[in-house]
Amino acid sequence: MRVKSIAFHSINYVLFGSFAFICIYPFYYLLLVSVSNSDAVSSGLVVLWPSGFNVEAYKRVFVYKGITEAFFISVSRALAGTVVTLFFSSMFAYVLTKKELFGRVFMYRSTVFALYISAGLIPWFITMKQLGLADNYLLYILPTAISPFLLILIKTYLEQISPHLEESAMMDGAGYFTVFMWIMMPVSVPVLAAVGVFSAVTQWNSWQDNFYLVNNPHLQTIQLILINFLREADAFSNPANMNDLLANASRQRISPFSLKTTIAVVSIVPVMLFYPFLQRYFVKGIMVGAIKG
Amino acid sequence: MRFMVNRNVARSKNRWLLSGKATLLLMAVPCFVLLVAFVYLPLWGWSIAFFDYKAGLKFSQMDFMGFKSFTYMFKQPNFANVIRNTLVMSGLYFLTSPVPAIFAILLAEMNSKRVRQWIQTTTTLPYFISWVLVYAVFFSLFSVGDGIVNTLLLNFGWIKQPLNPLANPHIVWFFQTGIYLWKNLGFSAIIYIAAITSIDPELYDAASVDGAGRLNKIKHITVPGLVSTFLTLLLLGIGNLLNNGFEQYYLFYNAIVADKIEVLDYFIYRIGITMSDYSLSTAIGIFKTLFSILLITVANMIAKRVRGSGII
């Protein structure tokens, strides 16, 4: 019995240990390549620690204006997009909990149905163009303002807050908007944190809107820049001087491979910085939703 | 008399304003407008499927084609192939659906809470990164010239030719399933971990008293406790039979694996954007959406019949 138990635990630890390893190591490897000498990389010397440590690739990458610009576009859309989603989705969730709202059932059903319906690529593409959102920064933040999935998560949370809290504020003469902003939002922080994390990560990882509808070189996202670098062959979508950067780099004995991993590392840094914090809130939020639902 | 009526109207109007119903509506309307603009307004574009669409023309100036695009869709030389790939990928994802539950069960058996948390933190990491980065990761691991996997295997003399799993049509279905699982496993397990936490611990204590071992406890307490979650997710997944997603397939697409990896979502993109056939692409999109809604409705009916409550 004891032997069996020890065997079970050992196998279990080995299984989870290896899976955890393959979940982290690839990212560590990207980091290693980005700071190592290119020749050492291609001869297989870079496995656990860097060889010929240098930050040349980073210097190269940051000189290229497109990347710093795209980095800030991505950061700003993550921030602005999250604020917009949090505000509109939770405001809508709040008013949808109010029986006295005119047309409540209709609006709620439309929101839930939105989970299952999708117009498809071309209709979406043409509609966005006609709304004037092509080559427009607002394309990044407005379409996600109401997220049906997140809205339902928030609404479920709001429904189990004691109504007395709201009633007493209303007695004191507060209106619905005041109650929403200064009472309901603050008490919903746990669920709003999860929703905020989800929307920030989604924003940071998005590139399709950029890919289909934004050509302006000053509005590129870091993800699309990374795609372009990973598939250098795609000459049409490439900013003209990307090829210069690649050519320059090879003259400096930095392989295109190092350059690509460097951009990949740059694109993951914000996620990694906040990850432990993100993960905790996110898992908590999902747990709350899962147990309730 | 008339004066009285007016005053009554005015008073009820005032009461309506004061009751705050106006505020509520004022808060709801912008949100509803946003929802309609980005979810329902694009549905207007479905009409493109019925016309010979040309950019810049009004619908009245385009040729009406009726359902021609829909029949044309089935005549596409690739169509059968695309449907096969879509169903194969969905089928493989479907086969892996018990894996997150097994992950959660085994994780719950670990004694140390700190180790459990650490494993959860590390294994959910791939979920939070973009598909672009997933591609960058696999590219850097398996790339033929520089990738670490090939370099190490060649150095050890285990292989003579570099492997190129990213461009191997024989294994691409399993490789993509593996990548998908790698990205989503830790995250998908969260819901099962939550379900296990909500099982009454007294059940386990009672079973221990009765002399049940680890395996018996898993078999008779944990697994039955997860069945309803598992079935709900499975039924919800049925609605996604034709939706494999676009990003993974776009990024891992290349000429060598094209025949095996082109799924419906990629096909819609290729027809619509690369080949600029808006009408056909829209028709395929409509087919996909309507078929998904049909599937989810059927799944919901089955759920209602079998366990008395729907999933929607």
XYZ file of C-alpha atoms in Angstrom:
605
model
C 0.000 0.000 0.000
C 2.685 2.503 0.984
C 4.915 1.487 -1.900
C 2.014 1.921 -4.265
C 1.354 5.368 -2.860
C 4.971 6.428 -3.240
C 5.001 5.149 -6.808
C 1.792 7.026 -7.556
C 3.138 10.276 -6.171
C 6.429 9.950 -7.984
C 4.735 9.363 -11.314
C 2.367 12.225 -10.633
C 5.198 14.605 -9.800
C 7.167 13.560 -12.862
C 4.154 14.044 -15.130
C 3.275 17.477 -13.808
C 6.911 18.472 -13.539
C 7.533 17.711 -17.204
C 4.383 19.416 -18.342
C 5.221 22.511 -16.287
C 8.686 22.417 -17.849
C 7.395 22.388 -21.425
C 5.078 25.245 -20.534
C 7.883 27.524 -19.334
C 11.052 26.433 -21.063
C 10.111 27.627 -24.588
C 9.762 31.187 -23.293
C 13.043 30.947 -21.451
C 14.616 29.650 -24.648
C 13.367 32.667 -26.591
C 14.995 34.896 -23.983
C 18.246 32.913 -24.160
C 18.469 33.165 -27.930
C 17.739 36.868 -27.877
C 20.732 37.609 -25.622
C 23.168 35.041 -27.019
C 25.670 35.053 -29.797
C 24.002 33.903 -33.033
C 26.724 31.397 -33.924
C 26.524 29.780 -30.510
C 22.763 29.415 -31.023
C 23.023 27.639 -34.350
C 25.705 25.259 -33.081
C 23.451 24.202 -30.224
C 25.447 25.680 -27.340
C 22.542 27.663 -25.966
C 20.362 25.328 -23.951
C 20.245 26.342 -20.316
C 22.209 29.573 -20.120
C 23.230 32.256 -22.597
C 26.469 31.997 -24.481
C 28.296 35.111 -25.640
C 25.896 37.339 -23.738
C 25.033 40.563 -25.567
C 22.088 42.875 -26.087
C 22.927 43.873 -29.661
C 19.684 42.426 -30.973
C 17.696 44.595 -28.557
C 19.612 47.700 -29.630
C 18.848 46.853 -33.260
C 15.189 46.245 -32.556
C 14.635 49.433 -30.608
C 16.336 51.546 -33.235
C 13.640 50.396 -35.621
C 10.929 52.946 -34.950
C 8.083 50.718 -36.095
C 8.589 48.413 -33.140
C 8.659 50.975 -30.338
C 5.665 52.680 -31.878
C 3.762 49.414 -32.192
C 4.664 48.534 -28.625
C 3.041 51.726 -27.371
C 0.004 51.279 -29.602
C -0.485 47.833 -28.102
C -0.017 49.122 -24.552
C -2.438 51.960 -25.133
C -5.100 49.780 -26.695
C -4.789 47.342 -23.809
C -5.330 50.173 -21.311
C -8.002 52.132 -23.187
C -9.795 49.016 -24.405
C -9.969 47.604 -20.892
C -11.348 50.819 -19.422
C -13.987 51.041 -22.165
C -15.002 47.385 -21.773
C -15.157 47.650 -17.988
C -17.250 50.807 -18.082
C -19.786 49.866 -20.760
C -20.108 46.156 -20.024
C -20.603 46.671 -16.303
C -22.953 49.633 -16.796
C -25.062 47.528 -19.146
C -24.901 44.580 -16.750
C -26.055 46.861 -13.930
C -29.047 48.353 -15.754
C -30.036 44.894 -16.987
C -30.482 43.808 -13.363
C -33.163 46.491 -12.943
C -36.725 45.224 -13.466
C -37.986 48.776 -14.035
C -35.783 49.257 -17.096
C -37.861 49.722 -20.234
C -37.180 46.911 -22.733
C -34.997 44.960 -20.333
C -35.931 41.473 -21.478
C -35.424 42.358 -25.120
C -32.028 43.937 -24.494
C -30.869 41.050 -22.330
C -31.963 38.419 -24.856
C -30.146 40.323 -27.612
C -27.008 40.276 -25.493
C -27.156 36.533 -24.825
C -27.976 35.743 -28.440
C -24.893 37.717 -29.464
C -22.819 34.899 -27.958
C -24.006 32.519 -30.650
C -24.264 34.725 -33.687
C -21.456 35.950 -35.855
C -21.925 37.819 -39.097
C -18.691 36.441 -40.509
C -15.530 37.969 -41.851
C -16.648 39.856 -44.973
C -19.867 41.366 -43.551
C -17.882 42.465 -40.495
C -15.098 43.853 -42.661
C -17.481 45.888 -44.828
C -19.536 47.158 -41.912
C -16.436 48.380 -40.072
C -15.340 50.199 -43.216
C -18.719 51.844 -43.585
C -18.696 52.902 -39.946
C -15.475 54.734 -40.759
C -13.345 52.521 -38.544
C -10.814 51.461 -41.174
C -7.439 53.009 -40.365
C -8.982 54.349 -37.187
C -7.667 53.809 -33.666
C -11.244 53.472 -32.404
C -11.459 50.141 -34.253
C -9.280 48.703 -31.489
C -11.413 49.776 -28.574
C -15.054 50.295 -29.567
C -16.087 46.845 -30.892
C -15.201 45.180 -27.590
C -17.058 47.746 -25.447
C -19.894 45.298 -24.830
C -18.620 41.774 -24.387
C -21.619 39.450 -23.849
C -19.525 36.834 -22.062
C -17.964 39.291 -19.614
C -21.278 41.069 -19.169
C -22.952 37.845 -18.026
C -20.094 37.239 -15.591
C -20.529 40.722 -14.096
C -24.325 40.474 -14.025
C -24.183 37.169 -12.133
C -21.974 38.840 -9.547
C -24.126 41.968 -9.240
C -27.254 39.876 -8.674
C -25.931 38.375 -5.494
C -25.040 41.711 -3.887
C -27.506 42.553 -1.126
C -30.205 44.963 -2.421
C -30.179 46.806 0.935
C -26.890 48.431 0.049
C -28.435 50.060 -2.980
C -31.722 50.887 -1.280
C -30.086 52.825 1.507
C -28.063 54.857 -0.975
C -31.228 55.579 -2.939
C -32.948 56.730 0.265
C -30.189 59.265 0.649
C -31.118 60.574 -2.761
C -28.523 58.930 -4.979
C -29.617 58.230 -8.566
C -28.955 55.075 -10.551
C -25.792 56.368 -12.145
C -24.329 57.472 -8.814
C -25.187 54.124 -7.260
C -23.611 52.318 -10.182
C -20.397 54.345 -10.183
C -19.773 54.758 -6.483
C -21.428 51.749 -4.877
C -21.817 48.861 -7.295
C -18.472 49.256 -9.057
C -16.420 49.375 -5.845
C -18.120 46.335 -4.320
C -17.639 44.362 -7.548
C -13.875 44.724 -7.580
C -13.204 40.937 -7.491
C -15.167 40.262 -10.654
C -14.060 43.491 -12.328
C -10.429 42.528 -11.741
C -10.975 39.213 -13.528
C -12.862 40.885 -16.371
C -10.186 43.563 -16.630
C -7.421 40.978 -16.831
C -9.288 39.047 -19.477
C -9.917 42.077 -21.625
C -6.394 43.475 -21.227
C -4.846 40.173 -22.318
C -7.268 39.855 -25.229
C -6.439 43.385 -26.335
C -2.716 42.830 -26.080
C -2.962 39.618 -28.106
C -5.226 41.006 -30.845
C -4.024 41.566 -34.356
C -6.807 40.590 -36.742
C -8.492 44.004 -36.680
C -5.108 45.515 -37.483
C -4.438 42.910 -40.160
C -7.685 43.423 -42.058
C -8.418 47.095 -41.627
C -5.461 49.196 -40.528
C -2.690 50.077 -42.955
C -1.494 53.249 -41.287
C 2.117 52.504 -40.226
C 1.637 54.558 -37.050
C -1.255 52.385 -35.863
C 0.348 48.938 -36.122
C 0.166 46.520 -33.186
C 3.164 44.649 -31.858
C 1.542 41.291 -32.667
C 1.189 42.082 -36.354
C 4.750 43.405 -36.511
C 5.868 40.111 -35.009
C 3.903 38.162 -37.618
C 5.490 40.197 -40.382
C 8.942 39.513 -39.057
C 8.265 35.822 -38.568
C 7.175 35.543 -42.185
C 9.579 37.927 -43.843
C 8.557 36.665 -47.274
C 5.266 38.479 -47.161
C 6.485 41.566 -48.980
C 3.158 43.352 -49.336
C 2.314 43.777 -45.701
C 5.859 44.562 -44.685
C 6.822 48.070 -43.799
C 9.482 48.919 -46.357
C 12.336 49.341 -43.925
C 11.812 46.016 -42.211
C 13.920 44.401 -44.873
C 16.617 46.990 -44.190
C 16.585 46.007 -40.557
C 17.010 42.341 -41.438
C 19.790 43.106 -43.931
C 21.541 45.413 -41.464
C 21.309 42.817 -38.762
C 22.984 40.138 -40.821
C 25.851 42.532 -41.547
C 26.204 42.950 -37.787
C 26.370 39.175 -37.402
C 22.993 39.029 -35.764
C 21.010 36.268 -37.404
C 17.410 36.909 -38.474
C 16.574 34.101 -36.052
C 17.926 36.102 -33.072
C 16.111 39.166 -34.294
C 12.808 37.310 -34.488
C 13.152 35.868 -31.011
C 14.063 39.317 -29.702
C 10.848 40.816 -31.052
C 8.957 37.857 -29.624
C 10.488 38.560 -26.199
C 9.578 42.236 -26.458
C 5.996 41.265 -27.276
C 5.682 39.024 -24.235
C 7.369 41.197 -21.595
C 4.211 43.042 -20.464
C 2.294 39.771 -20.101
C 5.154 38.220 -18.116
C 5.539 41.231 -15.834
C 1.935 41.108 -14.737
C 1.408 37.403 -15.166
C 1.520 36.155 -11.545
C -0.852 38.945 -10.565
C -3.074 38.398 -13.632
C -3.259 34.678 -13.142
C -4.390 34.939 -9.523
C -7.241 37.367 -10.268
C -8.241 35.579 -13.364
C -8.404 32.151 -11.808
C -10.352 33.573 -8.868
C -12.837 35.246 -11.208
C -13.328 32.089 -13.238
C -13.748 30.028 -10.072
C -16.415 32.400 -8.785
C -18.235 32.223 -12.109
C -17.858 28.462 -12.365
C -19.184 27.751 -8.907
C -22.104 30.128 -9.348
C -22.969 28.831 -12.789
C -60.802 70.612 -17.520
C -58.241 70.750 -20.225
C -55.883 72.499 -17.899
C -56.274 69.659 -15.373
C -55.395 66.994 -17.913
C -52.295 68.871 -18.940
C -51.208 69.233 -15.394
C -51.694 65.533 -14.833
C -49.595 64.718 -17.850
C -46.942 67.098 -16.675
C -46.982 65.586 -13.232
C -46.700 62.011 -14.451
C -43.903 63.064 -16.761
C -42.122 64.599 -13.822
C -42.656 61.505 -11.750
C -41.220 59.395 -14.560
C -38.130 61.561 -14.675
C -37.772 61.592 -10.922
C -38.244 57.851 -10.549
C -34.960 57.516 -12.366
C -36.364 55.413 -15.178
C -35.076 58.035 -17.578
C -31.589 57.742 -16.107
C -31.718 53.973 -16.450
C -32.730 54.222 -20.070
C -30.089 56.854 -20.680
C -27.472 54.463 -19.272
C -28.781 51.508 -21.274
C -29.142 53.117 -24.685
C -25.464 53.806 -25.495
C -24.554 50.269 -24.434
C -27.323 48.753 -26.512
C -26.316 50.884 -29.492
C -22.747 49.576 -29.202
C -23.987 45.994 -29.029
C -26.207 46.458 -32.077
C -23.538 48.289 -34.044
C -20.893 45.619 -33.618
C -22.927 42.409 -33.429
C -26.203 42.942 -35.274
C -25.410 45.645 -37.802
C -22.845 43.464 -39.627
C -25.675 40.958 -40.229
C -26.941 43.409 -42.805
C -23.872 42.347 -44.766
C -25.417 38.912 -45.262
C -27.229 40.407 -48.230
C -23.839 40.438 -50.006
C -24.214 36.686 -50.465
C -27.249 37.199 -52.682
C -25.720 39.815 -54.985
C -22.803 39.882 -57.337
C -20.931 42.214 -55.013
C -18.743 44.947 -56.383
C -17.191 47.491 -54.059
C -18.481 51.008 -54.546
C -21.764 49.993 -56.166
C -25.197 50.226 -54.571
C -27.190 47.032 -54.141
C -29.653 48.279 -56.757
C -26.804 48.398 -59.279
C -25.549 44.867 -58.597
C -26.840 41.697 -60.190
C -29.132 39.680 -57.975
C -27.882 36.106 -57.778
C -30.333 34.483 -55.398
C -28.902 31.355 -53.829
C -26.263 30.881 -56.534
C -23.382 31.542 -54.121
C -24.617 28.788 -51.854
C -24.686 26.180 -54.606
C -21.403 27.517 -55.951
C -19.894 26.913 -52.512
C -20.426 23.146 -52.742
C -18.885 23.114 -56.209
C -15.598 24.602 -55.022
C -12.827 22.076 -55.784
C -11.472 22.360 -52.239
C -14.731 22.347 -50.395
C -14.900 18.638 -49.520
C -11.275 18.754 -48.417
C -11.876 21.802 -46.219
C -14.874 20.180 -44.562
C -12.866 17.018 -43.951
C -10.043 19.005 -42.296
C -12.522 20.966 -40.200
C -14.236 17.810 -38.967
C -10.938 16.009 -38.336
C -9.594 18.881 -36.240
C -12.856 19.208 -34.306
C -12.891 15.442 -33.839
C -9.361 15.417 -32.461
C -10.119 18.310 -30.099
C -13.233 16.401 -29.052
C -11.146 13.302 -28.263
C -8.850 15.351 -26.039
C -11.767 16.804 -24.068
C -11.354 14.435 -21.066
C -7.693 15.447 -20.663
C -8.374 18.652 -18.652
C -10.588 16.660 -16.268
C -7.860 14.037 -15.787
C -5.351 16.848 -15.264
C -7.551 18.311 -12.520
C -8.108 14.939 -10.817
C -4.400 14.124 -10.733
C -3.534 17.644 -9.594
C -5.986 17.366 -6.701
C -4.120 14.250 -5.539
C -0.947 16.248 -4.929
C -0.450 16.855 -1.245
C 1.365 20.146 -1.186
C -0.842 23.150 -1.815
C 2.153 25.245 -2.854
C 3.197 22.758 -5.519
C -0.378 22.615 -6.793
C -0.508 26.385 -7.092
C 2.871 26.547 -8.747
C 1.823 23.978 -11.330
C -1.386 25.840 -12.012
C 0.515 29.085 -12.476
C 3.016 27.603 -14.902
C 0.583 25.550 -16.944
C -1.909 28.355 -17.536
C 0.837 30.578 -18.940
C 0.450 29.386 -22.573
C -3.230 30.298 -22.450
C -2.427 33.955 -21.865
C -0.044 34.421 -24.733
C -1.116 35.169 -28.277
C -1.241 32.628 -31.075
C 1.418 34.722 -32.769
C 3.751 34.022 -29.906
C 2.795 30.357 -29.861
C 3.875 30.264 -33.466
C 7.104 32.096 -32.585
C 7.756 29.518 -29.858
C 7.240 26.479 -32.069
C 9.105 28.111 -34.889
C 12.099 28.747 -32.629
C 12.024 25.241 -31.166
C 11.618 23.332 -34.429
C 13.062 25.614 -37.087
C 15.366 23.629 -39.363
C 18.472 25.812 -39.240
C 18.531 27.129 -35.698
C 15.820 25.403 -33.687
C 17.013 23.814 -30.471
C 15.224 20.491 -30.994
C 16.928 19.797 -34.304
C 20.307 21.091 -33.183
C 20.327 18.883 -30.097
C 19.043 15.771 -31.848
C 21.597 16.229 -34.641
C 24.410 16.841 -32.164
C 23.536 13.698 -30.252
C 23.404 11.818 -33.553
C 19.848 10.625 -32.891
C 18.681 11.865 -36.274
C 20.486 12.310 -39.568
C 18.094 14.709 -41.275
C 16.637 17.701 -39.433
C 12.994 17.202 -38.511
C 10.502 19.713 -39.744
C 7.197 18.981 -38.028
C 5.860 22.398 -39.040
C 5.973 21.284 -42.662
C 5.088 17.621 -42.392
C 1.678 16.824 -43.890
C 1.625 13.338 -42.345
C 1.586 14.484 -38.742
C 0.159 17.993 -39.044
C -3.282 17.077 -37.633
C -1.759 15.555 -34.480
C 0.878 18.245 -34.206
C -1.763 20.990 -34.301
C -3.878 19.103 -31.765
C -0.825 18.886 -29.524
C -0.180 22.617 -29.847
C -3.816 23.369 -29.099
C -3.701 21.136 -26.039
C -0.440 22.681 -24.848
C -1.968 26.159 -25.065
C -5.306 25.357 -23.444
C -4.843 22.424 -21.074
C -3.895 24.299 -17.908
C -6.642 26.812 -18.436
C -9.371 24.309 -19.306
C -8.533 22.404 -16.131
C -9.443 25.409 -13.942
C -13.162 24.780 -14.210
C -12.698 21.140 -13.139
C -10.415 22.184 -10.285
C -13.204 24.506 -9.150
C -15.704 21.661 -9.419
C -13.488 19.344 -7.344
C -13.081 22.021 -4.663
C -16.842 22.255 -4.373
C -17.263 18.515 -3.670
C -18.174 17.997 -0.016
C -14.960 16.825 1.770
C -17.056 14.733 4.152
C -17.720 12.348 1.280
C -14.004 11.584 1.092
C -13.720 11.209 4.882
C -16.642 8.815 4.930
C -15.130 6.798 2.096
C -11.795 6.603 3.938
C -13.574 5.288 7.011
C -15.142 2.622 4.821
C -11.666 1.682 3.656
C -11.769 3.091 0.140
C -8.356 3.669 -1.446
C -7.273 6.506 -3.695
C -8.546 4.888 -6.862
C -11.914 4.029 -5.397
C -12.388 7.542 -4.081
C -11.597 8.975 -7.508
C -13.900 6.485 -9.197
C -16.864 6.836 -6.863
C -16.661 10.446 -5.667
C -14.511 12.693 -7.870
C -15.490 11.405 -11.292
C -19.257 11.453 -10.625
C -18.764 14.952 -9.230
C -17.296 16.124 -12.557
C -19.634 14.400 -14.965
C -22.197 17.181 -15.223
C -19.522 19.840 -15.866
C -17.924 17.608 -18.463
C -21.189 16.951 -20.288
C -22.198 20.622 -20.264
C -18.888 21.632 -21.817
C -19.124 18.816 -24.325
C -22.606 19.863 -25.419
C -21.551 23.500 -25.674
C -18.597 22.345 -27.757
C -20.918 20.737 -30.292
C -21.902 24.218 -31.418
C -18.278 24.781 -32.383
C -18.034 21.785 -34.695
C -17.293 24.049 -37.665
C -15.435 26.772 -35.726
C -11.796 25.759 -35.342
C -10.763 29.378 -35.108
C -8.686 31.301 -37.571
C -5.489 32.385 -35.842
C -3.875 28.989 -35.268
C -4.498 27.907 -38.847
C -3.472 31.180 -40.388
C -0.174 31.205 -38.507
C 0.779 27.576 -38.993
C -0.394 27.522 -42.615
C 2.226 26.822 -45.260
C 2.190 25.441 -48.772
C 3.373 21.976 -47.750
C 0.640 21.303 -45.195
C -2.012 23.429 -46.924
C -4.160 20.487 -48.059
C -4.362 19.074 -44.569
C -4.701 22.245 -42.569
C -7.125 24.417 -44.477
C -10.206 24.559 -42.252
C -13.447 26.413 -42.869
C -12.380 29.582 -41.058
C -9.256 29.781 -43.171
C -11.219 29.010 -46.339
C -13.569 31.931 -45.632
C -10.550 34.201 -45.279
C -8.850 32.907 -48.423
C -11.943 33.200 -50.602
C -12.937 36.575 -49.178
C -9.655 38.425 -48.686
C -7.063 36.715 -50.868
C -9.407 36.004 -53.771
C -11.765 38.941 -53.088
C -14.891 36.897 -53.773
C -17.040 38.654 -51.177
C -20.303 36.980 -52.147
C -18.991 33.439 -51.912
C -17.085 34.073 -48.688
C -20.194 35.605 -47.101
C -22.314 32.655 -48.211
C -19.905 30.213 -46.560
C -19.940 32.343 -43.397
C -23.748 32.305 -43.309
C -23.753 28.538 -43.794
C -21.311 28.171 -40.903
C -23.220 30.415 -38.503
C -26.637 28.925 -39.257
C -25.294 25.392 -38.990
C -23.702 26.212 -35.609
C -26.949 27.663 -34.301
C -28.778 24.544 -35.470
C -26.257 22.319 -33.676
C -26.406 24.249 -30.432
C -30.213 24.182 -30.517
C -30.205 20.424 -30.972
C -27.628 20.030 -28.194
C -29.810 22.148 -25.951
C -32.854 20.014 -26.733
C -30.913 16.851 -25.930
C -29.736 18.358 -22.650
C -33.300 19.293 -21.737
C -34.601 15.843 -22.586
C -31.857 13.983 -20.734
C -31.350 15.994 -17.576
C -34.241 18.384 -17.506
C -32.288 21.623 -17.886
C -30.856 23.283 -20.951
C -27.322 24.542 -21.443
C -28.136 27.930 -22.929
